[in-house]
CSV table of N, CA, C and O in Angstrom, one decimal:
chain,number,residue,atom,x,y,z
Q,658,MET,N,0.8,-1.0,0.1
Q,658,MET,CA,0.3,-0.3,-0.1
Q,658,MET,C,0.7,1.3,0.0
Q,658,MET,O,1.7,1.4,0.1
Q,659,THR,N,0.3,2.1,-0.8
Q,659,THR,CA,1.3,3.5,-0.6
Q,659,THR,C,0.6,4.4,-0.9
Q,659,THR,O,-0.4,5.0,-0.6
Q,660,GLU,N,1.9,5.2,0.6
Q,660,GLU,CA,1.1,6.4,1.0
Q,660,GLU,C,1.2,7.8,0.3
Q,660,GLU,O,2.8,8.1,0.4
Q,661,THR,N,0.5,9.1,0.6
Q,661,THR,CA,0.8,9.9,0.0
Q,661,THR,C,1.4,10.7,1.1
Q,661,THR,O,0.5,10.9,2.4
Q,662,ARG,N,2.6,11.2,1.0
Q,662,ARG,CA,3.0,12.3,1.9
Q,662,ARG,C,2.5,13.8,1.8
Q,662,ARG,O,2.7,14.2,0.4
Q,663,ASP,N,1.9,14.7,2.5
Q,663,ASP,CA,2.1,16.5,2.3
Q,663,ASP,C,1.8,16.8,2.8
Q,663,ASP,O,1.7,17.2,4.7
Q,664,ASP,N,3.6,17.1,2.5
Q,664,ASP,CA,3.9,18.1,4.0
Q,664,ASP,C,3.7,19.2,3.9
Q,664,ASP,O,3.6,20.0,2.8
Q,665,PRO,N,3.4,19.8,5.1
Q,665,PRO,CA,3.1,21.6,5.3
Q,665,PRO,C,4.6,22.7,4.4
Q,665,PRO,O,5.4,22.0,4.0
Q,666,PHE,N,3.9,24.1,3.3
Q,666,PHE,CA,4.5,24.2,2.7
Q,666,PHE,C,5.0,25.6,4.1
Q,666,PHE,O,4.7,25.8,5.1
Q,667,ILE,N,6.3,26.1,4.3
Q,667,ILE,CA,7.4,26.1,5.0
Q,667,ILE,C,8.0,27.4,3.9
Q,667,ILE,O,8.9,27.3,3.2
Q,668,PRO,N,7.7,28.5,4.9
Q,668,PRO,CA,8.4,29.6,3.7
Q,668,PRO,C,9.7,29.9,3.9
Q,668,PRO,O,10.7,29.2,4.7
Q,669,ARG,N,10.2,30.5,3.0
Q,669,ARG,CA,11.3,29.9,2.3
Q,669,ARG,C,12.3,30.6,3.3
Q,669,ARG,O,13.7,30.7,4.0
Q,670,ARG,N,11.7,31.9,4.2
Q,670,ARG,CA,12.7,32.9,5.2
Q,670,ARG,C,12.7,32.4,6.1
Q,670,ARG,O,13.8,32.3,6.5
Q,671,LEU,N,12.2,31.0,6.4
Q,671,LEU,CA,12.2,30.3,7.6
Q,671,LEU,C,13.2,28.7,7.2
Q,671,LEU,O,13.7,28.7,8.3
Q,672,THR,N,14.0,28.7,6.0
Q,672,THR,CA,14.4,27.8,5.6
Q,672,THR,C,15.9,28.1,5.0
Q,672,THR,O,16.8,27.5,4.9
Q,673,ASP,N,16.0,29.1,5.0
Q,673,ASP,CA,17.1,29.8,4.9
Q,673,ASP,C,18.4,30.0,5.8
Q,673,ASP,O,17.9,30.5,6.6
Q,674,PRO,N,19.4,29.0,5.6
Q,674,PRO,CA,20.4,29.3,6.7
Q,674,PRO,C,21.5,30.4,6.8
Q,674,PRO,O,22.3,30.3,8.1
Q,675,ARG,N,21.4,31.2,5.6
Q,675,ARG,CA,23.1,32.2,6.1
Q,675,ARG,C,22.3,33.0,7.1
Q,675,ARG,O,23.2,34.1,7.3
Q,676,PRO,N,20.9,33.6,6.9
Q,676,PRO,CA,20.9,34.6,8.1
Q,676,PRO,C,20.8,33.8,9.8
Q,676,PRO,O,22.2,34.7,10.4
Q,677,VAL,N,21.3,32.9,9.7
Q,677,VAL,CA,21.4,32.0,11.2
Q,677,VAL,C,23.2,31.9,11.1
Q,677,VAL,O,23.6,32.4,12.4
Q,678,VAL,N,23.9,31.6,10.4
Q,678,VAL,CA,25.0,31.2,9.9
Q,678,VAL,C,26.0,32.3,10.2
Q,678,VAL,O,26.5,33.4,10.7
Q,679,THR,N,25.4,33.3,9.5
Q,679,THR,CA,25.7,34.8,9.5
Q,679,THR,C,25.4,35.7,10.5
Q,679,THR,O,26.9,36.5,11.5
Q,680,ILE,N,24.8,35.4,11.2
Q,680,ILE,CA,24.4,36.3,12.7
Q,680,ILE,C,25.1,35.5,13.7
Q,680,ILE,O,26.1,36.1,14.8
Q,681,GLY,N,24.9,34.3,13.8
Q,681,GLY,CA,25.9,33.3,14.9
Q,681,GLY,C,27.9,33.4,14.7
Q,681,GLY,O,28.4,34.3,15.9
Q,682,THR,N,27.9,33.9,13.4
Q,682,THR,CA,29.7,34.2,13.1
Q,682,THR,C,29.8,35.4,13.6
Q,682,THR,O,30.7,36.0,14.8
Q,683,LEU,N,28.9,36.5,13.4
Q,683,LEU,CA,29.1,37.9,13.5
Q,683,LEU,C,29.0,37.9,15.5
Q,683,LEU,O,30.2,39.0,16.0
Q,684,ALA,N,28.6,37.0,16.2
Q,684,ALA,CA,28.0,37.5,17.3
Q,684,ALA,C,29.7,36.6,18.1
Q,684,ALA,O,30.0,37.1,19.0
Q,685,TRP,N,30.3,35.7,17.6
Q,685,TRP,CA,31.6,35.3,17.4
Q,685,TRP,C,32.1,35.8,17.6
Q,685,TRP,O,33.3,36.5,18.8
Q,686,LEU,N,32.1,37.3,16.1
Q,686,LEU,CA,33.7,37.6,15.9
Q,686,LEU,C,33.2,39.4,17.4
Q,686,LEU,O,34.4,39.7,18.0
Q,687,VAL,N,32.3,39.4,17.5
Q,687,VAL,CA,32.6,40.7,18.4
Q,687,VAL,C,32.2,40.2,20.1
Q,687,VAL,O,33.4,40.8,20.7
Q,688,THR,N,32.1,38.9,20.1
Q,688,THR,CA,32.8,38.3,21.4
Q,688,THR,C,34.1,38.3,21.6
Q,688,THR,O,34.4,38.5,22.3
Q,689,THR,N,35.1,37.6,20.8
Q,689,THR,CA,36.1,37.4,20.1
Q,689,THR,C,37.5,39.3,20.7
Q,689,THR,O,37.6,39.3,21.0
Q,690,ALA,N,36.1,39.9,19.5
Q,690,ALA,CA,36.9,41.4,19.9
Q,690,ALA,C,36.9,41.7,21.4
Q,690,ALA,O,37.3,42.4,22.2
Q,691,VAL,N,36.0,41.3,22.0
Q,691,VAL,CA,35.5,42.3,23.7
Q,691,VAL,C,36.4,41.4,24.4
Q,691,VAL,O,37.0,42.0,25.5
Q,692,VAL,N,36.6,40.0,23.9
Q,692,VAL,CA,37.8,39.7,25.0
Q,692,VAL,C,38.8,39.5,24.8
Q,692,VAL,O,39.7,40.1,26.2
Q,693,LEU,N,39.1,40.7,23.9
Q,693,LEU,CA,40.8,40.7,23.4
Q,693,LEU,C,41.2,41.9,24.1
Q,693,LEU,O,42.2,42.6,24.4
Q,694,VAL,N,39.6,43.0,23.9
Q,694,VAL,CA,39.7,44.4,24.3
Q,694,VAL,C,40.2,44.5,25.5
Q,694,VAL,O,40.7,45.0,26.2
Q,695,SER,N,39.5,43.3,26.4
Q,695,SER,CA,39.3,42.9,28.4
Q,695,SER,C,40.7,42.9,29.0
Q,695,SER,O,40.3,43.1,30.5
Q,696,GLY,N,41.6,42.2,28.0
Q,696,GLY,CA,43.1,42.1,28.5
Q,696,GLY,C,42.9,41.3,29.4
Q,696,GLY,O,42.3,39.6,28.8
Q,697,GLU,N,44.0,40.7,29.8
Q,697,GLU,CA,43.8,39.5,31.0
Q,697,GLU,C,42.7,38.8,32.4
Q,697,GLU,O,42.4,37.2,32.2
Q,698,ARG,N,41.9,39.4,31.6
Q,698,ARG,CA,40.6,39.3,32.8
Q,698,ARG,C,39.9,37.8,32.1
Q,698,ARG,O,39.0,36.4,32.9
Q,699,TRP,N,39.9,38.1,30.7
Q,699,TRP,CA,39.0,36.9,30.1
Q,699,TRP,C,39.8,36.7,29.1
Q,699,TRP,O,39.1,35.7,28.3
Q,700,HIS,N,40.9,36.3,29.0
Q,700,HIS,CA,41.8,35.4,28.8
Q,700,HIS,C,41.4,34.2,28.2
Q,700,HIS,O,42.0,33.4,27.0
Q,701,ALA,N,40.5,33.6,29.3
Q,701,ALA,CA,40.8,32.1,29.6
Q,701,ALA,C,39.7,32.0,28.2
Q,701,ALA,O,39.9,31.1,27.6
Q,702,ALA,N,38.6,33.0,27.9
Q,702,ALA,CA,38.0,32.7,26.7
Q,702,ALA,C,38.2,32.8,25.6
Q,702,ALA,O,37.3,32.2,24.8
Q,703,LEU,N,39.1,33.5,25.3
Q,703,LEU,CA,39.9,33.5,24.2
Q,703,LEU,C,39.8,31.8,23.0
Q,703,LEU,O,39.7,32.0,22.0
Q,704,PRO,N,40.5,31.3,23.3
Q,704,PRO,CA,40.0,29.9,22.5
Q,704,PRO,C,38.7,29.4,22.9
Q,704,PRO,O,38.6,28.6,21.1
Q,705,ILE,N,38.0,29.9,23.1
Q,705,ILE,CA,36.1,29.5,23.2
Q,705,ILE,C,36.0,30.3,21.9
Q,705,ILE,O,34.9,29.6,20.9
Q,706,CYS,N,36.4,31.4,21.9
Q,706,CYS,CA,35.7,32.8,21.1
Q,706,CYS,C,36.3,32.0,20.1
Q,706,CYS,O,35.2,31.5,18.7
Q,707,LEU,N,37.3,31.8,19.1
Q,707,LEU,CA,37.9,31.1,18.2
Q,707,LEU,C,37.4,30.2,17.8
Q,707,LEU,O,37.4,30.1,16.8
Q,708,ALA,N,37.4,28.9,18.6
Q,708,ALA,CA,36.5,28.2,17.7
Q,708,ALA,C,34.8,28.3,17.8
Q,708,ALA,O,34.8,27.6,16.5
Q,709,GLY,N,34.6,28.9,18.4
Q,709,GLY,CA,33.5,29.6,17.5
Q,709,GLY,C,33.3,30.2,16.3
Q,709,GLY,O,32.3,30.1,15.2
Q,710,LEU,N,34.2,31.1,16.4
Q,710,LEU,CA,34.6,31.5,15.2
Q,710,LEU,C,34.9,30.5,13.5
Q,710,LEU,O,34.4,30.7,12.6
Q,711,ALA,N,35.8,29.7,14.0
Q,711,ALA,CA,36.1,28.7,13.4
Q,711,ALA,C,35.2,27.5,13.2
Q,711,ALA,O,34.7,27.5,11.6
Q,712,VAL,N,33.8,27.0,14.1
Q,712,VAL,CA,32.6,26.9,13.6
Q,712,VAL,C,31.6,27.8,12.8
Q,712,VAL,O,31.2,26.9,11.6
Q,713,GLY,N,31.6,28.5,12.9
Q,713,GLY,CA,30.8,29.5,11.9
Q,713,GLY,C,31.3,30.1,10.5
Q,713,GLY,O,31.0,29.7,9.5
Q,714,ALA,N,33.0,30.0,10.6
Q,714,ALA,CA,33.5,29.9,9.3
Q,714,ALA,C,32.8,28.3,8.2
Q,714,ALA,O,33.1,28.1,7.0
Q,715,LEU,N,33.4,27.3,9.1
Q,715,LEU,CA,33.2,26.1,9.1
Q,715,LEU,C,31.9,26.1,8.4
Q,715,LEU,O,30.9,25.0,6.7
Q,716,GLY,N,30.8,26.0,8.6
Q,716,GLY,CA,29.3,26.1,8.8
Q,716,GLY,C,28.9,27.3,7.0
Q,716,GLY,O,28.1,26.4,6.5
Q,717,PHE,N,29.6,28.1,7.3
Q,717,PHE,CA,29.8,28.7,6.2
Q,717,PHE,C,29.8,28.6,4.9
Q,717,PHE,O,29.1,28.4,4.0
Q,718,ALA,N,30.5,28.1,4.9
Q,718,ALA,CA,31.4,27.3,3.5
Q,718,ALA,C,30.8,26.0,3.5
Q,718,ALA,O,31.0,26.2,2.4
Q,719,LEU,N,30.6,24.6,4.0
Q,719,LEU,CA,29.7,24.0,3.7
Q,719,LEU,C,28.5,24.5,3.8
Q,719,LEU,O,28.2,23.4,2.5
Q,720,PHE,N,28.0,25.5,3.8
Q,720,PHE,CA,26.5,25.4,2.8
Q,720,PHE,C,27.2,26.5,1.6
Q,720,PHE,O,26.4,25.9,0.9
Q,721,LEU,N,28.3,27.0,1.7
Q,721,LEU,CA,28.5,26.8,-0.1
Q,721,LEU,C,28.9,26.2,-0.8
Q,721,LEU,O,28.2,26.0,-1.7
Q,722,VAL,N,29.7,25.2,-0.6
Q,722,VAL,CA,29.4,23.8,-0.9
Q,722,VAL,C,28.8,22.9,-1.4
Q,722,VAL,O,28.1,22.5,-2.5
Q,723,GLN,N,27.5,23.1,-0.4
Q,723,GLN,CA,26.2,22.2,-0.5
Q,723,GLN,C,25.4,23.0,-1.7
Q,723,GLN,O,24.9,22.2,-2.4
Q,724,ARG,N,25.6,24.1,-1.7
Q,724,ARG,CA,24.2,25.0,-2.8
Q,724,ARG,C,25.0,25.0,-4.2
Q,724,ARG,O,24.1,24.9,-5.0
Q,725,ALA,N,26.7,25.2,-4.0
Q,725,ALA,CA,27.2,24.7,-5.6
Q,725,ALA,C,26.6,23.7,-6.3
Q,725,ALA,O,26.6,23.7,-7.1
Q,726,ALA,N,26.9,22.4,-4.9
Q,726,ALA,CA,26.2,21.4,-5.9
Q,726,ALA,C,24.9,21.2,-6.3
Q,726,ALA,O,24.4,20.5,-7.0
Q,727,ALA,N,24.4,21.8,-5.0
Q,727,ALA,CA,22.5,21.7,-5.1
Q,727,ALA,C,22.5,22.7,-6.9
Q,727,ALA,O,22.2,22.1,-7.9
Q,728,ARG,N,23.3,23.4,-7.1
Q,728,ARG,CA,23.4,24.2,-8.4
Q,728,ARG,C,23.6,23.2,-9.8
Q,728,ARG,O,23.3,22.7,-10.8
Q,729,ARG,N,24.9,22.8,-9.3
Q,729,ARG,CA,25.2,21.7,-10.3
Q,729,ARG,C,24.1,20.4,-10.7
Q,729,ARG,O,24.0,20.2,-11.6
Q,730,GLY,N,23.4,20.5,-9.7
Q,730,GLY,CA,22.3,18.9,-9.7
Q,730,GLY,C,23.5,17.6,-9.8
Q,730,GLY,O,22.7,16.7,-9.8
Q,731,SER,N,24.1,17.8,-8.8
Q,731,SER,CA,25.1,16.1,-7.8
Q,731,SER,C,23.3,16.3,-7.0
Q,731,SER,O,23.1,16.1,-6.9
Q,732,LYS,N,23.9,14.7,-7.3
Q,732,LYS,CA,22.9,13.8,-6.8
Q,732,LYS,C,23.0,13.5,-5.1
Q,732,LYS,O,22.1,13.6,-4.4
Q,733,GLY,N,24.0,14.0,-4.2
Q,733,GLY,CA,24.1,13.8,-3.1
Q,733,GLY,C,24.2,15.1,-2.3
Q,733,GLY,O,23.5,15.7,-1.2
Q,734,ALA,N,23.6,16.3,-3.5
Q,734,ALA,CA,23.2,17.7,-2.8
Q,734,ALA,C,21.9,17.6,-2.2
Q,734,ALA,O,21.2,17.2,-2.4
Q,735,GLN,N,22.2,19.0,-1.0
Q,735,GLN,CA,20.7,18.8,-0.4
Q,735,GLN,C,19.8,19.8,-1.6
Q,735,GLN,O,20.2,20.2,-2.4
Q,736,ARG,N,18.5,19.5,-1.4
Q,736,ARG,CA,17.4,20.3,-2.5
Q,736,ARG,C,16.9,21.2,-1.7
Q,736,ARG,O,17.4,22.1,-0.4
Q,737,GLY,N,17.1,22.6,-2.4
Q,737,GLY,CA,16.1,24.0,-1.8
Q,737,GLY,C,17.3,25.0,-1.8
Q,737,GLY,O,17.0,26.1,-0.9
Q,738,LEU,N,18.6,24.9,-2.2
Q,738,LEU,CA,19.0,25.8,-1.7
Q,738,LEU,C,19.7,26.5,-3.1
Q,738,LEU,O,20.2,26.1,-4.0
Q,739,SER,N,19.5,27.9,-3.0
Q,739,SER,CA,19.5,28.6,-4.4
Q,739,SER,C,20.2,29.4,-4.1
Q,739,SER,O,20.8,30.5,-2.9
C-alpha cells in the first residue's frame, strides 16, 4: 500500500540558513573582540571564541559547497538551496 505524503509549506525565509550562520559568526566575532579588549581578565575565554569563529566559518563554507552542488545538480546535494 502506497501512502501519499502531504508536507506543509514552510516559507523560504524560515528555511534559509544564511541569516543564522551570519548572525552566529558575527556574534562570535564581537565576542572575540570584547575578550581581546578586556585583557587578562577574560583571557581564558579566547580559545572558545576562536573555536566559535572557526565553527561559523566552517558552517558557512559547508553551506556554500552544498549550494554549489545543488546548482550543479549533484545527486547527493541538499535540495532547496539557491
